[in-house]
CSV table of C-alpha atoms in Angstrom, one decimal:
chain,number,residue,atom,x,y,z
F,1199,UNK,CA,-6.8,-10.6,19.9
F,1200,UNK,CA,-6.0,-7.8,22.4
F,1201,UNK,CA,-2.5,-9.1,22.9
F,1202,UNK,CA,-1.7,-8.8,19.1
F,1203,UNK,CA,-3.2,-5.4,19.0
F,1204,UNK,CA,-1.0,-4.2,21.9
F,1205,UNK,CA,2.1,-5.6,20.2
F,1206,UNK,CA,1.2,-3.8,16.9
F,1207,UNK,CA,0.7,-0.5,18.7
F,1208,UNK,CA,4.1,-0.7,20.4
F,1209,UNK,CA,3.4,-2.3,23.7
F,1210,UNK,CA,5.2,-5.6,23.6
F,1211,UNK,CA,5.2,-6.2,27.4
F,1212,UNK,CA,1.5,-5.4,27.7
F,1213,UNK,CA,0.9,-7.8,24.7
F,1214,UNK,CA,2.4,-10.6,26.8
F,1215,UNK,CA,0.3,-9.8,29.8
F,1216,UNK,CA,-2.9,-9.7,27.7
F,1217,UNK,CA,-2.0,-13.0,26.0
F,1218,UNK,CA,-1.4,-14.6,29.3
F,1219,UNK,CA,-4.6,-13.2,30.8
F,1220,UNK,CA,-6.6,-14.4,27.8
F,1221,UNK,CA,-5.1,-17.9,28.3
F,1222,UNK,CA,-5.9,-17.9,32.0
F,1223,UNK,CA,-9.5,-16.8,31.3
F,1224,UNK,CA,-9.9,-19.5,28.6
F,1225,UNK,CA,-8.6,-22.2,31.0
F,1226,UNK,CA,-11.0,-21.0,33.7
F,1227,UNK,CA,-13.9,-21.5,31.2
F,1228,UNK,CA,-12.5,-24.9,30.2
F,1229,UNK,CA,-13.8,-24.1,26.7
F,1230,UNK,CA,-11.7,-26.0,24.1
F,1231,UNK,CA,-12.0,-23.6,21.2
F,1232,UNK,CA,-11.4,-20.6,23.5
F,1233,UNK,CA,-8.3,-22.3,24.9
F,1234,UNK,CA,-7.0,-23.1,21.3
F,1235,UNK,CA,-7.5,-19.5,20.2
F,1236,UNK,CA,-5.7,-18.2,23.3
F,1237,UNK,CA,-2.8,-20.6,22.8
F,1238,UNK,CA,-2.4,-19.7,19.2
F,1239,UNK,CA,-2.5,-16.0,19.8
F,1240,UNK,CA,0.0,-16.3,22.7
F,1241,UNK,CA,2.3,-18.2,20.4
F,1242,UNK,CA,2.1,-15.4,17.8
F,1243,UNK,CA,2.9,-12.7,20.4
F,1244,UNK,CA,5.9,-14.6,21.7
F,1245,UNK,CA,7.2,-15.1,18.1
F,1246,UNK,CA,6.8,-11.4,17.4
F,1247,UNK,CA,8.7,-10.6,20.6
F,1248,UNK,CA,11.5,-13.0,19.7
F,1249,UNK,CA,10.7,-15.2,22.7
F,1250,UNK,CA,11.3,-18.5,20.9
F,1251,UNK,CA,11.2,-20.8,23.9
F,1252,UNK,CA,7.9,-19.5,25.1
F,1253,UNK,CA,6.5,-19.5,21.5
F,1254,UNK,CA,7.6,-23.2,21.2
F,1255,UNK,CA,5.9,-24.0,24.5
F,1256,UNK,CA,2.6,-22.4,23.3
F,1257,UNK,CA,2.8,-24.3,20.0
F,1258,UNK,CA,3.5,-27.6,21.8
F,1259,UNK,CA,0.6,-26.9,24.2
F,1260,UNK,CA,-1.7,-26.1,21.3
F,1261,UNK,CA,-0.7,-29.3,19.4
F,1262,UNK,CA,-1.5,-31.4,22.5
F,1263,UNK,CA,-4.7,-29.6,23.1
F,1264,UNK,CA,-5.8,-30.0,19.5
F,1265,UNK,CA,-5.0,-33.8,19.7
F,1266,UNK,CA,-6.9,-34.1,22.9
F,1267,UNK,CA,-10.0,-32.4,21.6
F,1268,UNK,CA,-9.9,-33.5,17.9
F,1269,UNK,CA,-9.3,-29.9,16.7
F,1270,UNK,CA,-7.6,-30.6,13.4
F,1271,UNK,CA,-7.4,-27.0,12.2
F,1272,UNK,CA,-5.7,-25.9,15.4
F,1273,UNK,CA,-3.2,-28.8,15.0
F,1274,UNK,CA,-2.2,-27.2,11.7
F,1275,UNK,CA,-1.8,-23.8,13.4
F,1276,UNK,CA,0.3,-25.3,16.1
F,1277,UNK,CA,2.6,-26.8,13.4
F,1278,UNK,CA,2.8,-23.4,11.7
F,1279,UNK,CA,4.1,-21.9,15.0
F,1280,UNK,CA,6.6,-24.7,15.4
F,1281,UNK,CA,7.8,-24.1,11.9
F,1282,UNK,CA,8.4,-20.4,12.4
F,1283,UNK,CA,10.4,-21.2,15.6
F,1284,UNK,CA,12.5,-23.7,13.7
F,1285,UNK,CA,13.3,-21.1,11.0
F,1286,UNK,CA,14.1,-18.5,13.6
F,1287,UNK,CA,16.6,-20.9,15.2
F,1288,UNK,CA,18.4,-21.6,11.9
F,1289,UNK,CA,16.8,-24.9,11.1
F,1290,UNK,CA,15.7,-23.5,7.8
F,1291,UNK,CA,15.2,-26.7,5.8
F,1292,UNK,CA,13.1,-28.5,8.5
F,1293,UNK,CA,11.1,-25.4,9.3
F,1294,UNK,CA,10.4,-24.5,5.7
F,1295,UNK,CA,9.4,-28.1,4.8
F,1296,UNK,CA,6.9,-28.2,7.7
F,1297,UNK,CA,5.6,-24.8,7.0
F,1298,UNK,CA,5.0,-25.7,3.3
F,1299,UNK,CA,3.1,-28.8,4.3
F,1300,UNK,CA,0.9,-26.9,6.7
F,1301,UNK,CA,0.2,-24.0,4.4
F,1302,UNK,CA,-1.1,-26.6,1.8
F,1303,UNK,CA,-3.4,-28.1,4.5
F,1304,UNK,CA,-4.7,-24.8,5.8
F,1305,UNK,CA,-8.5,-24.2,5.6
F,1306,UNK,CA,-8.1,-20.8,4.0
F,1307,UNK,CA,-11.6,-19.4,3.8
F,1308,UNK,CA,-12.5,-20.2,7.5
F,1309,UNK,CA,-9.3,-18.7,8.9
F,1310,UNK,CA,-8.4,-16.0,6.4
F,1311,UNK,CA,-6.7,-13.7,8.8
F,1312,UNK,CA,-4.5,-16.4,10.2
F,1313,UNK,CA,-3.8,-17.8,6.8
F,1314,UNK,CA,-2.5,-14.4,5.7
F,1315,UNK,CA,-0.2,-14.2,8.7
F,1316,UNK,CA,1.3,-17.6,8.4
F,1317,UNK,CA,1.7,-17.3,4.6
F,1318,UNK,CA,3.6,-14.1,5.2
F,1319,UNK,CA,6.0,-16.0,7.4
F,1320,UNK,CA,6.2,-18.7,4.8
F,1321,UNK,CA,7.2,-16.1,2.1
F,1322,UNK,CA,9.8,-14.8,4.5
F,1323,UNK,CA,11.2,-18.3,5.0
F,1324,UNK,CA,11.3,-18.9,1.3
F,1325,UNK,CA,13.4,-15.7,0.9
F,1326,UNK,CA,15.8,-16.8,3.7
F,1327,UNK,CA,16.2,-20.1,1.8
F,1328,UNK,CA,17.2,-18.3,-1.3
F,1329,UNK,CA,14.0,-19.2,-3.2
F,1330,UNK,CA,13.5,-15.6,-4.1
F,1331,UNK,CA,11.2,-16.1,-7.1
F,1332,UNK,CA,8.8,-18.2,-5.1
F,1333,UNK,CA,8.9,-15.9,-2.2
F,1334,UNK,CA,8.1,-12.8,-4.3
F,1335,UNK,CA,5.2,-14.7,-6.0
F,1336,UNK,CA,3.7,-15.5,-2.6
F,1337,UNK,CA,4.1,-12.0,-1.2
F,1338,UNK,CA,2.7,-10.4,-4.4
F,1339,UNK,CA,-0.3,-12.7,-4.2
F,1340,UNK,CA,-0.8,-11.8,-0.5
F,1341,UNK,CA,-0.6,-8.1,-1.3
F,1342,UNK,CA,-3.2,-8.5,-4.1
F,1343,UNK,CA,-5.5,-10.4,-1.7
F,1344,UNK,CA,-5.1,-7.8,1.0
F,1345,UNK,CA,-6.0,-5.0,-1.3
F,1346,UNK,CA,-9.0,-6.8,-2.6
F,1347,UNK,CA,-10.3,-7.6,0.9
F,1348,UNK,CA,-9.2,-4.2,2.3
F,1349,UNK,CA,-7.0,-5.9,4.9
F,1350,UNK,CA,-5.0,-2.9,5.9
F,1351,UNK,CA,-3.7,-4.5,9.1
F,1352,UNK,CA,-1.2,-6.7,7.3
F,1353,UNK,CA,0.1,-4.3,4.6
F,1354,UNK,CA,3.1,-3.0,6.4
F,1355,UNK,CA,4.2,-6.5,7.3
F,1356,UNK,CA,3.8,-7.6,3.7
F,1357,UNK,CA,5.8,-4.6,2.4
F,1358,UNK,CA,8.5,-5.2,4.9
F,1359,UNK,CA,8.9,-8.9,4.0
F,1360,UNK,CA,9.0,-7.8,0.3
F,1361,UNK,CA,11.9,-5.5,1.2
F,1362,UNK,CA,13.7,-8.4,2.9
F,1363,UNK,CA,13.4,-10.6,-0.1
F,1364,UNK,CA,14.6,-8.0,-2.6
F,1365,UNK,CA,17.5,-7.1,-0.3
F,1366,UNK,CA,18.6,-10.7,0.1
F,1367,UNK,CA,18.4,-11.4,-3.7
F,1368,UNK,CA,20.5,-8.3,-4.5
F,1369,UNK,CA,20.2,-8.5,-8.2
F,1370,UNK,CA,20.0,-5.5,-10.5
F,1371,UNK,CA,17.2,-3.2,-9.4
F,1372,UNK,CA,16.6,-5.2,-6.1
F,1373,UNK,CA,18.2,-2.6,-3.8
F,1374,UNK,CA,16.0,0.1,-5.3
F,1375,UNK,CA,12.9,-2.2,-4.9
F,1376,UNK,CA,13.9,-3.1,-1.3
F,1377,UNK,CA,14.3,0.5,-0.3
F,1378,UNK,CA,10.9,1.4,-1.9
F,1379,UNK,CA,9.2,-1.4,-0.1
F,1380,UNK,CA,10.7,-0.5,3.3
F,1381,UNK,CA,9.8,3.1,2.8
F,1382,UNK,CA,6.2,2.2,1.9
F,1383,UNK,CA,6.0,-0.2,4.9
F,1384,UNK,CA,7.2,2.6,7.3
F,1385,UNK,CA,4.7,5.1,5.9
F,1386,UNK,CA,1.8,2.6,6.1
F,1387,UNK,CA,2.6,1.7,9.7
F,1388,UNK,CA,3.0,5.3,10.7
F,1389,UNK,CA,-0.4,6.1,9.2
F,1390,UNK,CA,-1.9,3.3,11.3
F,1391,UNK,CA,0.0,4.1,14.5
F,1392,UNK,CA,1.4,0.6,14.2
F,1393,UNK,CA,4.6,1.4,16.1
F,1394,UNK,CA,6.0,-2.1,16.2
F,1395,UNK,CA,5.6,-2.6,12.5
F,1396,UNK,CA,7.1,0.8,11.9
F,1397,UNK,CA,10.2,-0.1,13.8
F,1398,UNK,CA,10.5,-3.5,12.2
F,1399,UNK,CA,10.3,-1.9,8.7
F,1400,UNK,CA,12.7,0.8,9.7
F,1401,UNK,CA,15.2,-1.8,10.9
F,1402,UNK,CA,15.0,-3.4,7.5
F,1403,UNK,CA,15.8,-0.1,5.8
F,1404,UNK,CA,18.5,0.8,8.3
F,1405,UNK,CA,20.2,-2.6,7.7
F,1406,UNK,CA,20.1,-1.9,4.0
F,1407,UNK,CA,21.6,1.6,4.4
F,1408,UNK,CA,24.3,0.3,6.8
F,1409,UNK,CA,25.4,-2.4,4.3
F,1410,UNK,CA,26.0,0.5,1.8
F,1411,UNK,CA,27.9,2.6,4.2
F,1412,UNK,CA,25.1,5.0,5.2
F,1413,UNK,CA,25.6,4.3,8.9
F,1414,UNK,CA,24.7,7.8,10.2
F,1415,UNK,CA,21.4,7.8,8.2
F,1416,UNK,CA,20.6,4.4,9.5
F,1417,UNK,CA,21.0,5.6,13.1
F,1418,UNK,CA,19.0,8.8,12.4
F,1419,UNK,CA,16.1,6.7,11.0
F,1420,UNK,CA,15.9,4.4,13.9
F,1421,UNK,CA,16.5,6.9,16.8
F,1422,UNK,CA,13.1,8.8,16.8
F,1423,UNK,CA,11.1,5.6,16.3
F,1424,UNK,CA,12.9,3.9,19.1
F,1425,UNK,CA,12.3,6.9,21.4
F,1426,UNK,CA,8.6,6.5,21.1
F,1427,UNK,CA,8.6,3.2,22.9
F,1428,UNK,CA,7.9,3.1,26.6
F,1429,UNK,CA,8.3,-0.6,27.2
F,1430,UNK,CA,9.5,-3.9,25.7
F,1431,UNK,CA,13.2,-3.0,25.8
F,1432,UNK,CA,14.2,-6.6,26.3
F,1433,UNK,CA,12.5,-7.8,23.1
F,1434,UNK,CA,14.4,-8.7,20.0
F,1435,UNK,CA,13.4,-5.8,17.7
F,1436,UNK,CA,14.1,-3.2,20.4
F,1437,UNK,CA,17.5,-4.7,21.2
F,1438,UNK,CA,18.4,-4.5,17.5
F,1439,UNK,CA,17.1,-0.9,17.3
F,1440,UNK,CA,19.2,0.0,20.4
F,1441,UNK,CA,22.4,-1.1,18.5
F,1442,UNK,CA,21.6,1.3,15.8
F,1443,UNK,CA,20.9,4.1,18.2
F,1444,UNK,CA,24.1,3.7,20.1
F,1445,UNK,CA,26.3,3.3,16.9
F,1446,UNK,CA,28.7,6.0,15.9
F,1447,UNK,CA,27.8,8.3,13.0
F,1448,UNK,CA,30.5,6.7,10.8
């Protein structure tokens, strides 16, 4: 879990090192459940960093490991990772179909934290597919569950995805709802010192503003958040942020 924590706090490179270290330690122990956990967490870290080839390799390794040791739950998690990679690569229909099947098979109570994370990615994929109503139902349910269980760790991510969905739908009132969701996501992440979630949410709001001609404001929003990073400049979110920082004011 340390790798995920490092990513959330704004240390993407350290997150990779910690994930790789955890996997090496699990392999040295030759403990099947520890290895499965390390593979799944490494897959998630690489997805967050936008390293799709490495994420796919971890998902494939987890699937093989789960087959070899009869770990059915971890086979489902491996498929979730594969599905997210497919969606990120533009194979939306295939990825969404696989993800929907795996979400239905997920042992929710035993793996509540992971279930929340993968369902969030499912809602995001539904939004990308134009299934906005379904996506908003899923994200609203997740937000209710997070509040009920006091799962503050996922609130910024959920709000950010809600913003994405409203922005993509673009109906009357959606732009206002999207901006409100992004602002709430940024504020929540800032409170938690969750720098990577703060940047991702700010990118969502900056894209919204840029689409409406507010280019200077978008740059001014991203610049101070980007400046707080000390590593990870080759990762996807930071590359996107850098484009905003270097853009002209108008």
